[in-house]
Amino acid sequence: MHMMALPFRRAVNAELTAVHKAKAAPANQGMAAGIAAGLKNVIAAVEALHLAVTGDAIPTPEGGCGCAVVRMGEVLAHIIQTSTEALAAVEAAAIAKRDAAIARMAKPAGEGRKPAKQKKNKKEKKAKRLLNIGMGTEAVMRHVLALFKGEDGVLAVPSPMMPNVVSSLATFVLKDIIQAAEARRKPKVARGTRDMTPAQMAVRQYAINKVSDVFKRHGAVSIDTPVFELRSTLLGKYGDDGAKLVYNLADQGGEQLSLRYDLTVPFARYVAMHGISKIKRYHIAKVYRRDNPVMTKGRFREFFQCDFDIAGESEGMLPDGEVLCVIVEILRDLPLGDFEVKINHRLLLDATLDICGVPASRFRQVCASIDKLDKCPWSEVREEIIQRGIHADVADRIYTLINHRGPVAEVLADIERENTFGDHAGAQKALSELTLLSNYLSLFGVADCIKLDLSLARGLDYYTGLVFEAVCDGGVGSISGGGRYDNLVGMYSGSQIPAVGGSIGIERIFTILEAKLARGEMEAIPPRETAVFIQTVGPNLL
């Protein structure tokens, strides 16, 4: 590779490209192809500094492979002293700034501020200094100085070391500057979010339309609430684990705000704020959680939820039965494959913990651990319960009681026959309500899709009665969840409004549908539908 005819800049570009290919090929050939553009500003800066120091332009390199890099090292050697002075100036400015800050802290309270003119001059000087040497330039200079300094700290540029020094510098430039700049130039979305193509939007809209059709069929009306709420509105509603996932906002006006974590708490605030005594509503909107995203399983930090709630109805378990019916109808209408809805009663779970000897103050903590049984084996959940201060024998007894699952009527019959909960008042109330609910589910024609699972906990603190969760084949976890929350509205007003509702996770449904489309298990959904087609016939046919 002979570089005699090449200008200095092109020679250095070619040489460093070769260095990069030798170090990175074949893992990142695309990076090597972009080296010339990435080094443009670096080489231009070297040329400008050489011209400023020597008064001459950099001559065309002569010789064989590697001479351009060696020549670049010689140029850098010329500017070492200039670099030293520049770095010394930066360090002196930093020390002066620190001393000034200390002096301001020690200044008596009565002293006034600096005049506006002095402040302006200070800003101009700072801007001028930033134009002369930036953070990236300073990093390069420090690296160059470290390479050319001996053990005694004295600058030395022994000729035999030049190729090794410059090769190291080239690696530094490639790794720490060019690759970082290349990464910055590539646009990307925030972690846990994604863009949607027209084809993907068609699939999502297809699912949303199916969901909203069922909501409307049951007489629900649509509402909307702000995407962010006062932080006080959301505090204390989601348990210890849920509270960590709330996105807090820094508002310039001083208000403490948070992005909505779900659509249920804003709905409860809406009912209390507007004095509503009875409503059947649905709401389809985005929510935000600082969760650990798993894109392949439909777990995002920004995602759609589709909520259906009935507030103000108190006719036994009929509203609870209708909510479960709505969830089953939606899952039947969508081509998701086999699914199952698991239910439990919060009072039954509390009775289990009470009978086993768990202190009432630990109920919510232990429930949060039990809620992880669908993701973790019992051994891990047991260990977490013990770490919460519960004796191992108590944890084992809890598992014995919650390890019941099956068709609702069958499990209720087993509990009655075995007298599992004795005369516990809370358990008897829960069993009575579940028996009534079982009858409604049979009348609605959805009993075959629903199972009673005594280990289902649902980690949110606001549930007071029925809790449920829907799972589907496809490995995405829960695609729906909900329950009764009779005390939530009362937290924002003086009156208690009973309420029950459920939520559908559109993103996880979308993940299942997208996988089915990829496998050819369902017909493609066109991104655009033609409602009306107009054609003219004649000489000027359109």
mmCIF file with all atom_site columns, C-alpha atoms in Angstrom, residues 210-336:
data_model
loop_
_atom_site.group_PDB
_atom_site.id
_atom_site.type_symbol
_atom_site.label_atom_id
_atom_site.label_alt_id
_atom_site.label_comp_id
_atom_site.label_asym_id
_atom_site.label_entity_id
_atom_site.label_seq_id
_atom_site.pdbx_PDB_ins_code
_atom_site.Cartn_x
_atom_site.Cartn_y
_atom_site.Cartn_z
_atom_site.occupancy
_atom_site.B_iso_or_equiv
_atom_site.pdbx_formal_charge
_atom_site.auth_seq_id
_atom_site.auth_comp_id
_atom_site.auth_asym_id
_atom_site.auth_atom_id
_atom_site.pdbx_PDB_model_num
ATOM 1   C CA . LYS A 1 210 ? -62.035 -5.835  19.065 1.00 0.00 ? 210 LYS A CA 1
ATOM 2   C CA . VAL A 1 211 ? -61.641 -4.735  22.687 1.00 0.00 ? 211 VAL A CA 1
ATOM 3   C CA . SER A 1 212 ? -63.630 -1.502  22.339 1.00 0.00 ? 212 SER A CA 1
ATOM 4   C CA . ASP A 1 213 ? -66.454 -3.323  20.509 1.00 0.00 ? 213 ASP A CA 1
ATOM 5   C CA . VAL A 1 214 ? -66.959 -5.581  23.541 1.00 0.00 ? 214 VAL A CA 1
ATOM 6   C CA . PHE A 1 215 ? -66.835 -2.596  25.914 1.00 0.00 ? 215 PHE A CA 1
ATOM 7   C CA . LYS A 1 216 ? -69.510 -0.775  23.913 1.00 0.00 ? 216 LYS A CA 1
ATOM 8   C CA . ARG A 1 217 ? -71.621 -3.915  23.662 1.00 0.00 ? 217 ARG A CA 1
ATOM 9   C CA . HIS A 1 218 ? -71.852 -3.908  27.457 1.00 0.00 ? 218 HIS A CA 1
ATOM 10  C CA . GLY A 1 219 ? -72.970 -0.268  27.546 1.00 0.00 ? 219 GLY A CA 1
ATOM 11  C CA . ALA A 1 220 ? -69.750 1.375   28.729 1.00 0.00 ? 220 ALA A CA 1
ATOM 12  C CA . VAL A 1 221 ? -68.962 5.019   27.952 1.00 0.00 ? 221 VAL A CA 1
ATOM 13  C CA . SER A 1 222 ? -65.490 6.371   27.194 1.00 0.00 ? 222 SER A CA 1
ATOM 14  C CA . ILE A 1 223 ? -63.610 8.885   29.366 1.00 0.00 ? 223 ILE A CA 1
ATOM 15  C CA . ASP A 1 224 ? -60.080 10.294  29.397 1.00 0.00 ? 224 ASP A CA 1
ATOM 16  C CA . THR A 1 225 ? -57.759 11.546  32.139 1.00 0.00 ? 225 THR A CA 1
ATOM 17  C CA . PRO A 1 226 ? -54.395 13.409  32.061 1.00 0.00 ? 226 PRO A CA 1
ATOM 18  C CA . VAL A 1 227 ? -51.279 11.400  31.275 1.00 0.00 ? 227 VAL A CA 1
ATOM 19  C CA . PHE A 1 228 ? -49.712 12.757  34.493 1.00 0.00 ? 228 PHE A CA 1
ATOM 20  C CA . GLU A 1 229 ? -51.249 13.241  37.937 1.00 0.00 ? 229 GLU A CA 1
ATOM 21  C CA . LEU A 1 230 ? -50.289 14.965  41.157 1.00 0.00 ? 230 LEU A CA 1
ATOM 22  C CA . ARG A 1 231 ? -47.836 12.681  42.898 1.00 0.00 ? 231 ARG A CA 1
ATOM 23  C CA . SER A 1 232 ? -50.012 12.661  46.007 1.00 0.00 ? 232 SER A CA 1
ATOM 24  C CA . THR A 1 233 ? -52.819 11.111  43.935 1.00 0.00 ? 233 THR A CA 1
ATOM 25  C CA . LEU A 1 234 ? -50.711 8.035   43.176 1.00 0.00 ? 234 LEU A CA 1
ATOM 26  C CA . LEU A 1 235 ? -48.781 7.654   46.443 1.00 0.00 ? 235 LEU A CA 1
ATOM 27  C CA . GLY A 1 236 ? -49.628 4.640   48.606 1.00 0.00 ? 236 GLY A CA 1
ATOM 28  C CA . LYS A 1 237 ? -51.822 2.880   46.035 1.00 0.00 ? 237 LYS A CA 1
ATOM 29  C CA . TYR A 1 238 ? -49.469 0.318   44.498 1.00 0.00 ? 238 TYR A CA 1
ATOM 30  C CA . GLY A 1 239 ? -47.557 -1.259  47.387 1.00 0.00 ? 239 GLY A CA 1
ATOM 31  C CA . ASP A 1 240 ? -43.815 -1.091  47.986 1.00 0.00 ? 240 ASP A CA 1
ATOM 32  C CA . ASP A 1 241 ? -42.852 -2.810  44.725 1.00 0.00 ? 241 ASP A CA 1
ATOM 33  C CA . GLY A 1 242 ? -45.257 -0.799  42.573 1.00 0.00 ? 242 GLY A CA 1
ATOM 34  C CA . ALA A 1 243 ? -44.222 2.533   44.079 1.00 0.00 ? 243 ALA A CA 1
ATOM 35  C CA . LYS A 1 244 ? -40.668 1.984   42.814 1.00 0.00 ? 244 LYS A CA 1
ATOM 36  C CA . LEU A 1 245 ? -41.951 1.778   39.227 1.00 0.00 ? 245 LEU A CA 1
ATOM 37  C CA . VAL A 1 246 ? -43.738 5.150   39.157 1.00 0.00 ? 246 VAL A CA 1
ATOM 38  C CA . TYR A 1 247 ? -42.147 7.779   36.899 1.00 0.00 ? 247 TYR A CA 1
ATOM 39  C CA . ASN A 1 248 ? -41.769 11.052  38.825 1.00 0.00 ? 248 ASN A CA 1
ATOM 40  C CA . LEU A 1 249 ? -41.551 14.364  36.955 1.00 0.00 ? 249 LEU A CA 1
ATOM 41  C CA . ALA A 1 250 ? -39.600 17.515  37.820 1.00 0.00 ? 250 ALA A CA 1
ATOM 42  C CA . ASP A 1 251 ? -41.974 20.411  37.162 1.00 0.00 ? 251 ASP A CA 1
ATOM 43  C CA . GLN A 1 252 ? -40.530 23.919  36.844 1.00 0.00 ? 252 GLN A CA 1
ATOM 44  C CA . GLY A 1 253 ? -43.523 25.356  38.668 1.00 0.00 ? 253 GLY A CA 1
ATOM 45  C CA . GLY A 1 254 ? -42.847 23.301  41.782 1.00 0.00 ? 254 GLY A CA 1
ATOM 46  C CA . GLU A 1 255 ? -45.748 20.823  41.469 1.00 0.00 ? 255 GLU A CA 1
ATOM 47  C CA . GLN A 1 256 ? -44.902 17.235  42.406 1.00 0.00 ? 256 GLN A CA 1
ATOM 48  C CA . LEU A 1 257 ? -46.105 15.200  39.406 1.00 0.00 ? 257 LEU A CA 1
ATOM 49  C CA . SER A 1 258 ? -45.933 11.589  38.208 1.00 0.00 ? 258 SER A CA 1
ATOM 50  C CA . LEU A 1 259 ? -46.819 9.780   35.003 1.00 0.00 ? 259 LEU A CA 1
ATOM 51  C CA . ARG A 1 260 ? -49.844 7.545   35.475 1.00 0.00 ? 260 ARG A CA 1
ATOM 52  C CA . TYR A 1 261 ? -48.943 3.984   36.492 1.00 0.00 ? 261 TYR A CA 1
ATOM 53  C CA . ASP A 1 262 ? -52.332 2.565   35.538 1.00 0.00 ? 262 ASP A CA 1
ATOM 54  C CA . LEU A 1 263 ? -55.823 3.783   34.595 1.00 0.00 ? 263 LEU A CA 1
ATOM 55  C CA . THR A 1 264 ? -57.619 2.615   37.753 1.00 0.00 ? 264 THR A CA 1
ATOM 56  C CA . VAL A 1 265 ? -56.311 5.158   40.280 1.00 0.00 ? 265 VAL A CA 1
ATOM 57  C CA . PRO A 1 266 ? -56.922 8.125   37.910 1.00 0.00 ? 266 PRO A CA 1
ATOM 58  C CA . PHE A 1 267 ? -60.461 6.765   37.381 1.00 0.00 ? 267 PHE A CA 1
ATOM 59  C CA . ALA A 1 268 ? -61.083 6.673   41.133 1.00 0.00 ? 268 ALA A CA 1
ATOM 60  C CA . ARG A 1 269 ? -59.850 10.265  41.396 1.00 0.00 ? 269 ARG A CA 1
ATOM 61  C CA . TYR A 1 270 ? -62.118 11.184  38.443 1.00 0.00 ? 270 TYR A CA 1
ATOM 62  C CA . VAL A 1 271 ? -65.207 9.650   40.122 1.00 0.00 ? 271 VAL A CA 1
ATOM 63  C CA . ALA A 1 272 ? -64.508 11.419  43.425 1.00 0.00 ? 272 ALA A CA 1
ATOM 64  C CA . MET A 1 273 ? -63.657 14.769  41.822 1.00 0.00 ? 273 MET A CA 1
ATOM 65  C CA . HIS A 1 274 ? -66.789 14.891  39.644 1.00 0.00 ? 274 HIS A CA 1
ATOM 66  C CA . GLY A 1 275 ? -69.191 13.565  42.294 1.00 0.00 ? 275 GLY A CA 1
ATOM 67  C CA . ILE A 1 276 ? -70.247 10.552  40.206 1.00 0.00 ? 276 ILE A CA 1
ATOM 68  C CA . SER A 1 277 ? -72.403 7.977   41.991 1.00 0.00 ? 277 SER A CA 1
ATOM 69  C CA . LYS A 1 278 ? -72.758 5.407   39.201 1.00 0.00 ? 278 LYS A CA 1
ATOM 70  C CA . ILE A 1 279 ? -70.865 4.826   35.938 1.00 0.00 ? 279 ILE A CA 1
ATOM 71  C CA . LYS A 1 280 ? -69.835 2.036   33.597 1.00 0.00 ? 280 LYS A CA 1
ATOM 72  C CA . ARG A 1 281 ? -66.815 3.284   31.678 1.00 0.00 ? 281 ARG A CA 1
ATOM 73  C CA . TYR A 1 282 ? -63.965 2.197   29.448 1.00 0.00 ? 282 TYR A CA 1
ATOM 74  C CA . HIS A 1 283 ? -60.633 3.889   28.872 1.00 0.00 ? 283 HIS A CA 1
ATOM 75  C CA . ILE A 1 284 ? -57.935 3.010   26.316 1.00 0.00 ? 284 ILE A CA 1
ATOM 76  C CA . ALA A 1 285 ? -54.686 4.932   26.835 1.00 0.00 ? 285 ALA A CA 1
ATOM 77  C CA . LYS A 1 286 ? -50.959 4.678   27.523 1.00 0.00 ? 286 LYS A CA 1
ATOM 78  C CA . VAL A 1 287 ? -49.463 4.135   30.974 1.00 0.00 ? 287 VAL A CA 1
ATOM 79  C CA . TYR A 1 288 ? -45.837 4.288   32.138 1.00 0.00 ? 288 TYR A CA 1
ATOM 80  C CA . ARG A 1 289 ? -43.786 2.079   34.445 1.00 0.00 ? 289 ARG A CA 1
ATOM 81  C CA . ARG A 1 290 ? -40.069 2.020   35.269 1.00 0.00 ? 290 ARG A CA 1
ATOM 82  C CA . ASP A 1 291 ? -40.113 -1.745  34.869 1.00 0.00 ? 291 ASP A CA 1
ATOM 83  C CA . ASN A 1 292 ? -37.344 -3.950  33.535 1.00 0.00 ? 292 ASN A CA 1
ATOM 84  C CA . PRO A 1 293 ? -38.452 -4.215  29.893 1.00 0.00 ? 293 PRO A CA 1
ATOM 85  C CA . VAL A 1 294 ? -38.529 -7.546  28.048 1.00 0.00 ? 294 VAL A CA 1
ATOM 86  C CA . MET A 1 295 ? -39.581 -6.608  24.523 1.00 0.00 ? 295 MET A CA 1
ATOM 87  C CA . THR A 1 296 ? -40.028 -10.197 23.318 1.00 0.00 ? 296 THR A CA 1
ATOM 88  C CA . LYS A 1 297 ? -42.593 -10.832 26.064 1.00 0.00 ? 297 LYS A CA 1
ATOM 89  C CA . GLY A 1 298 ? -44.529 -7.624  25.545 1.00 0.00 ? 298 GLY A CA 1
ATOM 90  C CA . ARG A 1 299 ? -43.171 -5.914  28.672 1.00 0.00 ? 299 ARG A CA 1
ATOM 91  C CA . PHE A 1 300 ? -42.525 -2.224  28.002 1.00 0.00 ? 300 PHE A CA 1
ATOM 92  C CA . ARG A 1 301 ? -42.128 0.974   29.975 1.00 0.00 ? 301 ARG A CA 1
ATOM 93  C CA . GLU A 1 302 ? -44.714 2.733   27.811 1.00 0.00 ? 302 GLU A CA 1
ATOM 94  C CA . PHE A 1 303 ? -47.722 0.638   26.828 1.00 0.00 ? 303 PHE A CA 1
ATOM 95  C CA . PHE A 1 304 ? -51.462 0.705   26.178 1.00 0.00 ? 304 PHE A CA 1
ATOM 96  C CA . GLN A 1 305 ? -54.019 -0.482  28.696 1.00 0.00 ? 305 GLN A CA 1
ATOM 97  C CA . CYS A 1 306 ? -57.709 -1.045  27.958 1.00 0.00 ? 306 CYS A CA 1
ATOM 98  C CA . ASP A 1 307 ? -59.791 -0.703  31.135 1.00 0.00 ? 307 ASP A CA 1
ATOM 99  C CA . PHE A 1 308 ? -63.428 -1.567  31.836 1.00 0.00 ? 308 PHE A CA 1
ATOM 100 C CA . ASP A 1 309 ? -64.889 -0.545  35.223 1.00 0.00 ? 309 ASP A CA 1
ATOM 101 C CA . ILE A 1 310 ? -68.261 -0.458  36.944 1.00 0.00 ? 310 ILE A CA 1
ATOM 102 C CA . ALA A 1 311 ? -68.570 1.994   39.850 1.00 0.00 ? 311 ALA A CA 1
ATOM 103 C CA . GLY A 1 312 ? -71.577 2.541   42.115 1.00 0.00 ? 312 GLY A CA 1
ATOM 104 C CA . GLU A 1 313 ? -73.232 -0.835  41.523 1.00 0.00 ? 313 GLU A CA 1
ATOM 105 C CA . SER A 1 314 ? -73.746 -2.864  44.704 1.00 0.00 ? 314 SER A CA 1
ATOM 106 C CA . GLU A 1 315 ? -76.104 -5.665  43.646 1.00 0.00 ? 315 GLU A CA 1
ATOM 107 C CA . GLY A 1 316 ? -74.193 -8.591  45.077 1.00 0.00 ? 316 GLY A CA 1
ATOM 108 C CA . MET A 1 317 ? -71.556 -10.005 42.734 1.00 0.00 ? 317 MET A CA 1
ATOM 109 C CA . LEU A 1 318 ? -73.327 -9.145  39.470 1.00 0.00 ? 318 LEU A CA 1
ATOM 110 C CA . PRO A 1 319 ? -70.870 -6.338  38.491 1.00 0.00 ? 319 PRO A CA 1
ATOM 111 C CA . ASP A 1 320 ? -67.948 -8.667  39.252 1.00 0.00 ? 320 ASP A CA 1
ATOM 112 C CA . GLY A 1 321 ? -69.504 -11.329 37.043 1.00 0.00 ? 321 GLY A CA 1
ATOM 113 C CA . GLU A 1 322 ? -70.015 -8.853  34.193 1.00 0.00 ? 322 GLU A CA 1
ATOM 114 C CA . VAL A 1 323 ? -66.388 -7.689  34.336 1.00 0.00 ? 323 VAL A CA 1
ATOM 115 C CA . LEU A 1 324 ? -65.194 -11.301 34.098 1.00 0.00 ? 324 LEU A CA 1
ATOM 116 C CA . CYS A 1 325 ? -67.655 -11.895 31.256 1.00 0.00 ? 325 CYS A CA 1
ATOM 117 C CA . VAL A 1 326 ? -66.226 -8.895  29.355 1.00 0.00 ? 326 VAL A CA 1
ATOM 118 C CA . ILE A 1 327 ? -62.666 -10.206 29.756 1.00 0.00 ? 327 ILE A CA 1
ATOM 119 C CA . VAL A 1 328 ? -63.627 -13.673 28.509 1.00 0.00 ? 328 VAL A CA 1
ATOM 120 C CA . GLU A 1 329 ? -65.553 -12.265 25.516 1.00 0.00 ? 329 GLU A CA 1
ATOM 121 C CA . ILE A 1 330 ? -62.529 -10.184 24.474 1.00 0.00 ? 330 ILE A CA 1
ATOM 122 C CA . LEU A 1 331 ? -60.148 -13.134 24.733 1.00 0.00 ? 331 LEU A CA 1
ATOM 123 C CA . ARG A 1 332 ? -62.577 -15.273 22.748 1.00 0.00 ? 332 ARG A CA 1
ATOM 124 C CA . ASP A 1 333 ? -62.964 -12.657 19.993 1.00 0.00 ? 333 ASP A CA 1
ATOM 125 C CA . LEU A 1 334 ? -59.205 -12.291 19.520 1.00 0.00 ? 334 LEU A CA 1
ATOM 126 C CA . PRO A 1 335 ? -57.329 -15.175 17.821 1.00 0.00 ? 335 PRO A CA 1
ATOM 127 C CA . LEU A 1 336 ? -55.037 -15.769 20.797 1.00 0.00 ? 336 LEU A CA 1
#
